[in-house]
Amino acid sequence: MISADPRIKAAIAAHHLGSALYGPEGIGQVDIPMMMVSGDQDVVSPVVTEQIFPFIWMQQQPRYMALLQAGTHFSSKPPGEGAGDGMAGETPGTVPLLFVGANRDVGATYYKALATAS
C-alpha cells in the first residue's frame, strides 16, 4: 500500500507516464480525487497507453480526464516554462514543433483554468 501524505486532498497529473511507472496495481491504490490531463498528439507520453489505461485502472471517485485536442506533451506549459525555451541548456526554439505544439498558449490557458477550478 502506498503511504499517502494526509495534506494532499486531490491531485492533477499532466502528461504523465502512469502506465510505465506505476502499472495497474500502483494506479489502483490512488485514493484521492484525481484529474489526468493529456494531449491527443503527445508522442512522449501517448494518450491511450499512458493516460486512458491508467484512468480506467483508478478506482476512486471522483476522477476526471481532460484531453487537449491537438495537444502535445508540452501544451500545458506556458511559453517560458518548458521545452524549447532555453531551459536545461537548450537554445530557445530548438525543440521541434512536433513536441512543443503550435497552440501552446491556448493549452496553457486551459490547463491553468482546469487546475484553478479543481
Backbone as ProteinMPNN parsed JSONL, in Angstrom:
{"seq_chain_A": "MISADPRIKAAIAAHHLGSALYGPEGIGQVDIPMMMVSGDQDVVSPVVTEQIFPFIWMQQQPRYMALLQAGTHFSSKPPGEGAGDGMAGETPGTVPLLFVGANRDVGATYYKALATAS", "coords_chain_A": {"N_chain_A": [[0.838, -1.185, 0.0], [0.517, 2.22, -0.769], [1.831, 4.864, 1.053], [0.113, 7.674, 1.861], [0.352, 11.233, 1.878], [-1.264, 13.033, 4.265], [-1.881, 15.708, 3.905], [-2.356, 16.142, 1.262], [-5.07, 16.541, -0.718], [-6.21, 16.271, -3.218], [-5.231, 15.672, -6.662], [-3.485, 16.555, -9.705], [-2.444, 15.104, -12.656], [-0.439, 15.704, -15.257], [0.173, 14.801, -18.518], [1.539, 12.446, -17.849], [3.535, 9.458, -17.17], [1.978, 7.186, -16.415], [1.278, 4.426, -16.804], [3.748, 3.217, -17.433], [5.302, 3.817, -15.164], [3.844, 3.077, -12.804], [1.879, 1.067, -13.232], [-1.095, -1.103, -13.256], [-1.577, -1.956, -10.579], [-0.307, -0.053, -8.896], [-1.5, 2.407, -9.719], [-4.116, 1.788, -9.083], [-4.122, 2.089, -6.342], [-4.386, 4.731, -5.732], [-6.039, 7.031, -3.76], [-7.308, 9.469, -3.606], [-9.19, 12.266, -4.949], [-8.658, 12.673, -8.435], [-7.321, 14.223, -11.339], [-6.565, 13.662, -14.665], [-4.577, 14.906, -17.265], [-4.123, 15.167, -20.696], [-2.638, 15.213, -23.98], [-3.826, 14.781, -27.263], [-1.964, 14.47, -29.241], [0.428, 13.752, -28.157], [3.559, 12.525, -28.306], [5.501, 11.757, -26.584], [4.401, 10.802, -24.205], [2.133, 8.767, -24.822], [-1.38, 9.085, -25.29], [-3.327, 6.946, -25.058], [-2.02, 4.614, -23.929], [-0.668, 5.732, -21.722], [-2.345, 7.497, -20.348], [-5.191, 7.016, -20.728], [-5.51, 4.187, -20.174], [-4.385, 4.093, -17.452], [-6.309, 5.808, -16.278], [-8.615, 4.262, -16.412], [-7.841, 2.213, -14.694], [-7.883, 3.455, -12.197], [-9.687, 3.457, -9.183], [-10.988, 5.094, -7.363], [-13.431, 7.661, -6.668], [-14.204, 11.106, -6.864], [-13.031, 11.101, -10.274], [-11.302, 12.469, -13.028], [-10.859, 13.162, -16.522], [-9.081, 15.058, -18.769], [-8.734, 16.048, -22.066], [-6.588, 17.528, -24.272], [-7.22, 18.722, -27.332], [-5.299, 18.445, -30.245], [-3.149, 18.664, -28.651], [0.142, 18.492, -27.265], [2.977, 16.982, -25.555], [3.969, 19.154, -24.173], [1.99, 21.052, -24.151], [0.55, 22.089, -22.004], [2.26, 23.694, -20.655], [3.173, 27.007, -20.129], [4.651, 29.286, -22.516], [8.051, 29.903, -21.925], [8.283, 28.38, -19.696], [9.223, 25.787, -20.119], [10.117, 23.111, -22.385], [12.098, 24.011, -25.183], [12.433, 26.624, -24.54], [14.88, 27.451, -23.716], [15.603, 26.23, -21.365], [17.541, 24.117, -19.225], [19.926, 24.17, -20.709], [19.078, 24.283, -23.338], [18.726, 25.791, -26.549], [16.6, 28.46, -27.206], [13.705, 27.676, -29.071], [14.691, 25.402, -30.308], [13.597, 22.91, -29.902], [11.668, 20.616, -31.646], [8.587, 21.519, -33.281], [6.751, 19.462, -33.285], [6.954, 18.321, -30.753], [6.558, 20.478, -28.992], [4.227, 21.87, -29.826], [1.795, 23.761, -31.651], [-0.084, 25.466, -30.559], [0.519, 26.308, -27.952], [0.098, 28.382, -26.088], [-2.679, 28.492, -25.872], [-3.277, 25.92, -24.869], [-1.927, 26.073, -22.406], [-3.439, 28.027, -21.131], [-5.959, 26.769, -20.888], [-5.191, 24.611, -19.26], [-4.394, 25.947, -16.918], [-6.863, 27.015, -16.161], [-8.292, 24.64, -15.651], [-6.778, 23.582, -13.529], [-7.124, 25.551, -11.608], [-9.877, 25.486, -11.189], [-10.199, 23.012, -10.103]], "CA_chain_A": [[0.0, 0.0, 0.0], [1.25, 3.474, -0.841], [1.554, 5.759, 2.169], [-0.269, 8.988, 1.333], [0.54, 12.408, 2.717], [-2.624, 13.478, 4.592], [-2.097, 17.096, 3.482], [-2.756, 16.148, -0.151], [-6.503, 16.236, -0.791], [-6.531, 15.977, -4.62], [-4.032, 15.816, -7.493], [-3.579, 16.624, -11.161], [-1.298, 14.506, -13.339], [-0.453, 16.181, -16.64], [1.067, 14.162, -19.48], [2.395, 11.568, -17.052], [3.843, 8.113, -17.652], [1.327, 6.372, -15.396], [1.364, 3.005, -17.102], [5.145, 2.796, -17.373], [5.871, 3.977, -13.823], [3.095, 2.503, -11.692], [1.093, -0.101, -13.6], [-2.46, -1.16, -12.718], [-1.596, -2.098, -9.126], [0.045, 1.227, -8.283], [-2.544, 3.399, -10.016], [-5.31, 1.371, -8.362], [-4.012, 2.464, -4.933], [-4.659, 6.161, -5.554], [-7.29, 7.119, -3.0], [-7.764, 10.86, -3.533], [-9.695, 12.723, -6.245], [-7.559, 12.835, -9.383], [-7.589, 14.638, -12.711], [-5.482, 13.395, -15.603], [-4.602, 15.799, -18.421], [-3.312, 14.613, -21.772], [-2.789, 15.778, -25.317], [-4.04, 13.687, -28.212], [-0.819, 14.365, -30.142], [1.612, 13.599, -27.308], [4.377, 11.383, -28.728], [6.371, 11.414, -25.462], [3.561, 10.047, -23.283], [0.935, 8.536, -25.64], [-2.624, 9.231, -24.537], [-4.034, 5.693, -24.753], [-1.281, 3.751, -23.006], [-0.163, 6.396, -20.525], [-3.38, 8.223, -19.614], [-6.505, 6.351, -20.763], [-5.449, 2.947, -19.39], [-4.326, 4.396, -16.019], [-7.585, 6.376, -15.841], [-9.515, 3.118, -16.22], [-7.369, 1.465, -13.526], [-8.194, 4.149, -10.943], [-10.946, 3.001, -8.608], [-11.626, 6.103, -6.524], [-14.278, 8.7, -7.253], [-14.306, 11.412, -8.287], [-11.852, 11.091, -11.135], [-11.586, 13.257, -14.226], [-9.897, 13.083, -17.618], [-9.154, 16.196, -19.687], [-7.946, 15.799, -23.271], [-6.327, 18.728, -25.067], [-7.189, 18.411, -28.761], [-4.075, 18.951, -30.876], [-2.207, 18.911, -27.563], [1.363, 17.702, -27.211], [3.495, 16.762, -24.209], [4.274, 20.43, -23.53], [0.903, 22.004, -24.403], [0.036, 22.712, -20.784], [3.294, 24.573, -20.098], [3.221, 28.308, -20.801], [5.954, 29.657, -23.073], [8.937, 30.409, -20.883], [8.328, 27.437, -18.577], [9.417, 24.403, -20.516], [10.946, 22.735, -23.53], [12.213, 24.952, -26.281], [12.537, 27.991, -24.029], [16.224, 27.685, -23.223], [15.838, 25.578, -20.083], [18.468, 22.986, -19.188], [20.93, 24.27, -21.752], [18.505, 24.317, -24.687], [18.633, 27.068, -27.237], [15.177, 28.703, -27.476], [13.198, 27.355, -30.403], [15.356, 24.252, -30.913], [12.779, 21.71, -29.766], [10.748, 20.583, -32.792], [7.181, 21.856, -33.077], [6.068, 18.195, -33.014], [6.941, 18.105, -29.308], [6.098, 21.666, -28.268], [2.858, 22.176, -30.214], [1.589, 25.063, -32.29], [-1.015, 26.295, -29.779], [0.943, 26.16, -26.567], [-0.517, 29.405, -25.243], [-4.072, 28.086, -25.642], [-3.228, 24.767, -23.973], [-1.528, 26.53, -21.073], [-4.581, 28.749, -20.56], [-6.943, 25.767, -20.479], [-4.65, 23.858, -18.131], [-4.472, 26.816, -15.737], [-8.277, 27.072, -15.767], [-8.633, 23.345, -15.058], [-6.097, 23.454, -12.242], [-7.73, 26.51, -10.688], [-11.24, 25.039, -10.896], [-10.162, 21.757, -9.348]], "C_chain_A": [[0.882, 1.247, 0.0], [0.84, 4.35, 0.339], [1.296, 7.166, 1.636], [0.019, 10.078, 2.357], [-0.848, 12.971, 3.015], [-2.917, 14.926, 4.198], [-2.581, 17.18, 2.04], [-4.191, 15.662, -0.252], [-6.959, 15.866, -2.193], [-5.254, 16.202, -5.429], [-4.393, 15.927, -8.967], [-2.303, 16.018, -11.717], [-1.388, 14.903, -14.808], [0.609, 15.461, -17.455], [2.027, 13.186, -18.798], [2.659, 10.235, -17.751], [3.273, 7.107, -16.656], [1.453, 4.884, -15.6], [2.781, 2.502, -16.892], [5.7, 2.836, -15.948], [5.163, 3.163, -12.746], [2.325, 1.232, -12.012], [-0.274, -0.101, -12.942], [-2.508, -1.218, -11.19], [-1.314, -0.766, -8.432], [-1.017, 2.284, -8.491], [-3.818, 3.07, -9.242], [-5.296, 1.752, -6.89], [-4.25, 3.951, -4.678], [-6.01, 6.294, -4.86], [-7.749, 8.554, -2.751], [-8.353, 11.243, -4.889], [-8.529, 13.076, -7.174], [-8.076, 13.318, -10.728], [-6.353, 14.309, -13.534], [-5.668, 14.292, -16.816], [-3.653, 15.236, -19.462], [-3.551, 15.381, -23.056], [-2.911, 14.654, -26.328], [-2.916, 13.548, -29.239], [0.494, 14.265, -29.364], [2.378, 12.348, -27.735], [5.349, 10.957, -27.631], [5.634, 10.489, -24.496], [2.213, 9.801, -23.968], [-0.351, 8.429, -24.811], [-3.269, 7.892, -24.162], [-3.291, 4.885, -23.699], [-0.897, 4.428, -21.7], [-1.185, 7.233, -19.765], [-4.716, 7.477, -19.583], [-6.49, 5.066, -19.941], [-5.328, 3.237, -17.894], [-5.618, 5.013, -15.473], [-8.586, 5.255, -15.561], [-9.13, 2.338, -14.963], [-7.702, 2.136, -12.204], [-9.576, 3.724, -10.463], [-11.7, 4.101, -7.873], [-12.486, 7.053, -7.353], [-14.156, 9.933, -6.367], [-12.952, 11.304, -8.987], [-12.239, 11.771, -12.436], [-10.479, 13.057, -15.252], [-10.125, 14.277, -18.526], [-8.223, 15.912, -20.857], [-7.818, 17.091, -24.061], [-6.237, 18.315, -26.531], [-6.032, 19.152, -29.402], [-3.026, 19.288, -29.82], [-1.02, 17.969, -27.621], [1.805, 17.563, -25.754], [3.715, 18.07, -23.45], [3.164, 21.463, -23.684], [0.386, 22.696, -23.156], [1.056, 23.633, -20.123], [3.308, 25.895, -20.845], [4.592, 28.551, -21.426], [6.801, 30.305, -21.977], [9.08, 29.467, -19.709], [8.55, 26.004, -19.024], [10.255, 24.248, -21.752], [10.936, 23.795, -24.614], [12.376, 26.392, -25.849], [13.907, 28.299, -23.44], [16.495, 27.085, -21.858], [16.827, 24.436, -20.258], [19.438, 23.004, -20.358], [20.398, 24.274, -23.168], [18.61, 25.723, -25.259], [17.167, 27.304, -27.545], [14.813, 28.39, -28.916], [13.834, 26.138, -31.041], [14.569, 22.96, -30.781], [11.752, 21.716, -30.884], [9.297, 20.868, -32.395], [6.35, 20.613, -32.763], [5.936, 17.959, -31.511], [6.324, 19.265, -28.537], [4.644, 21.992, -28.576], [2.703, 23.596, -30.719], [0.749, 26.013, -31.438], [-0.726, 26.211, -28.288], [0.285, 27.176, -25.641], [-1.965, 29.055, -24.907], [-4.118, 26.924, -24.655], [-2.885, 25.165, -22.554], [-2.672, 27.262, -20.373], [-5.651, 27.773, -20.074], [-6.462, 24.994, -19.259], [-4.735, 24.679, -16.838], [-5.909, 26.905, -15.23], [-8.71, 25.769, -15.1], [-8.029, 23.209, -13.664], [-6.708, 24.381, -11.198], [-9.115, 26.05, -10.253], [-11.262, 23.785, -10.038], [-10.081, 22.063, -7.917]], "O_chain_A": [[1.887, 1.298, 0.708], [-0.347, 4.553, 0.592], [2.177, 7.773, 1.026], [-0.066, 9.848, 3.564], [-1.551, 13.357, 2.081], [-4.079, 15.33, 4.159], [-3.157, 18.192, 1.641], [-4.496, 14.517, 0.083], [-7.991, 15.213, -2.35], [-4.312, 16.837, -4.954], [-5.444, 15.467, -9.413], [-1.204, 16.38, -11.296], [-2.305, 14.486, -15.517], [1.794, 15.503, -17.127], [3.204, 13.124, -19.15], [2.072, 9.936, -18.791], [4.004, 6.275, -16.118], [1.713, 4.151, -14.646], [2.991, 1.476, -16.245], [6.491, 1.971, -15.572], [5.819, 2.613, -11.862], [2.14, 0.394, -11.13], [-0.587, 0.795, -12.158], [-3.377, -0.602, -10.572], [-2.01, -0.398, -7.486], [-1.396, 2.982, -7.551], [-4.521, 3.975, -8.793], [-6.344, 1.743, -6.244], [-4.308, 4.379, -3.525], [-7.008, 5.737, -5.318], [-8.488, 8.822, -1.804], [-8.041, 10.597, -5.89], [-7.549, 13.693, -6.756], [-9.127, 12.883, -11.198], [-5.232, 14.637, -13.146], [-6.776, 14.425, -17.336], [-2.518, 14.873, -19.151], [-4.537, 16.103, -23.196], [-2.171, 13.673, -26.255], [-2.919, 12.602, -30.028], [1.549, 14.653, -29.866], [1.895, 11.232, -27.544], [5.962, 9.895, -27.738], [6.198, 9.5, -24.027], [1.256, 10.537, -23.73], [-0.388, 7.768, -23.774], [-3.717, 7.738, -23.026], [-3.874, 4.51, -22.682], [-0.81, 3.763, -20.668], [-0.914, 7.642, -18.636], [-5.31, 7.325, -18.515], [-7.363, 4.868, -19.096], [-6.1, 2.677, -17.116], [-5.98, 4.763, -14.324], [-9.32, 5.308, -14.574], [-10.005, 1.854, -14.246], [-7.797, 1.457, -11.182], [-10.52, 3.644, -11.25], [-12.925, 4.046, -7.77], [-12.293, 7.219, -8.557], [-14.011, 9.768, -5.156], [-11.892, 11.404, -8.369], [-13.377, 11.656, -12.89], [-9.322, 12.817, -14.906], [-11.239, 14.49, -19.004], [-7.056, 15.574, -20.659], [-8.819, 17.68, -24.469], [-5.29, 17.637, -26.929], [-5.81, 20.334, -29.139], [-2.128, 20.095, -30.059], [-1.154, 16.799, -27.98], [1.094, 17.975, -24.838], [3.655, 18.092, -22.22], [3.373, 22.637, -23.378], [-0.165, 23.793, -23.248], [0.742, 24.286, -19.128], [3.44, 25.911, -22.069], [5.597, 28.064, -20.907], [6.324, 31.142, -21.211], [9.896, 29.704, -18.818], [8.093, 25.082, -18.348], [11.013, 25.145, -22.124], [9.904, 24.393, -24.919], [12.451, 27.289, -26.688], [14.074, 29.298, -22.741], [17.516, 27.395, -21.244], [16.926, 23.858, -21.341], [19.738, 21.958, -20.934], [21.183, 24.269, -24.116], [18.585, 26.713, -24.527], [16.526, 26.415, -28.106], [15.51, 28.781, -29.853], [13.557, 25.848, -32.205], [14.855, 21.998, -31.494], [11.038, 22.703, -31.064], [8.851, 20.5, -31.308], [5.351, 20.703, -32.049], [4.914, 17.451, -31.05], [5.64, 19.051, -27.535], [3.896, 22.358, -27.669], [3.392, 24.512, -30.271], [0.858, 27.231, -31.579], [-1.636, 26.062, -27.473], [-0.051, 26.838, -24.506], [-2.422, 29.294, -23.79], [-4.909, 26.939, -23.712], [-3.479, 24.659, -21.602], [-2.849, 27.13, -19.162], [-6.187, 27.929, -18.977], [-7.233, 24.748, -18.332], [-5.108, 24.154, -15.79], [-6.151, 26.875, -14.024], [-9.417, 25.793, -14.093], [-8.7, 22.769, -12.73], [-6.795, 24.021, -10.024], [-9.489, 26.202, -9.09], [-12.234, 23.528, -9.328], [-10.039, 21.15, -7.092]]}, "name": "protein", "num_of_chains": 1, "seq": "MISADPRIKAAIAAHHLGSALYGPEGIGQVDIPMMMVSGDQDVVSPVVTEQIFPFIWMQQQPRYMALLQAGTHFSSKPPGEGAGDGMAGETPGTVPLLFVGANRDVGATYYKALATAS"}
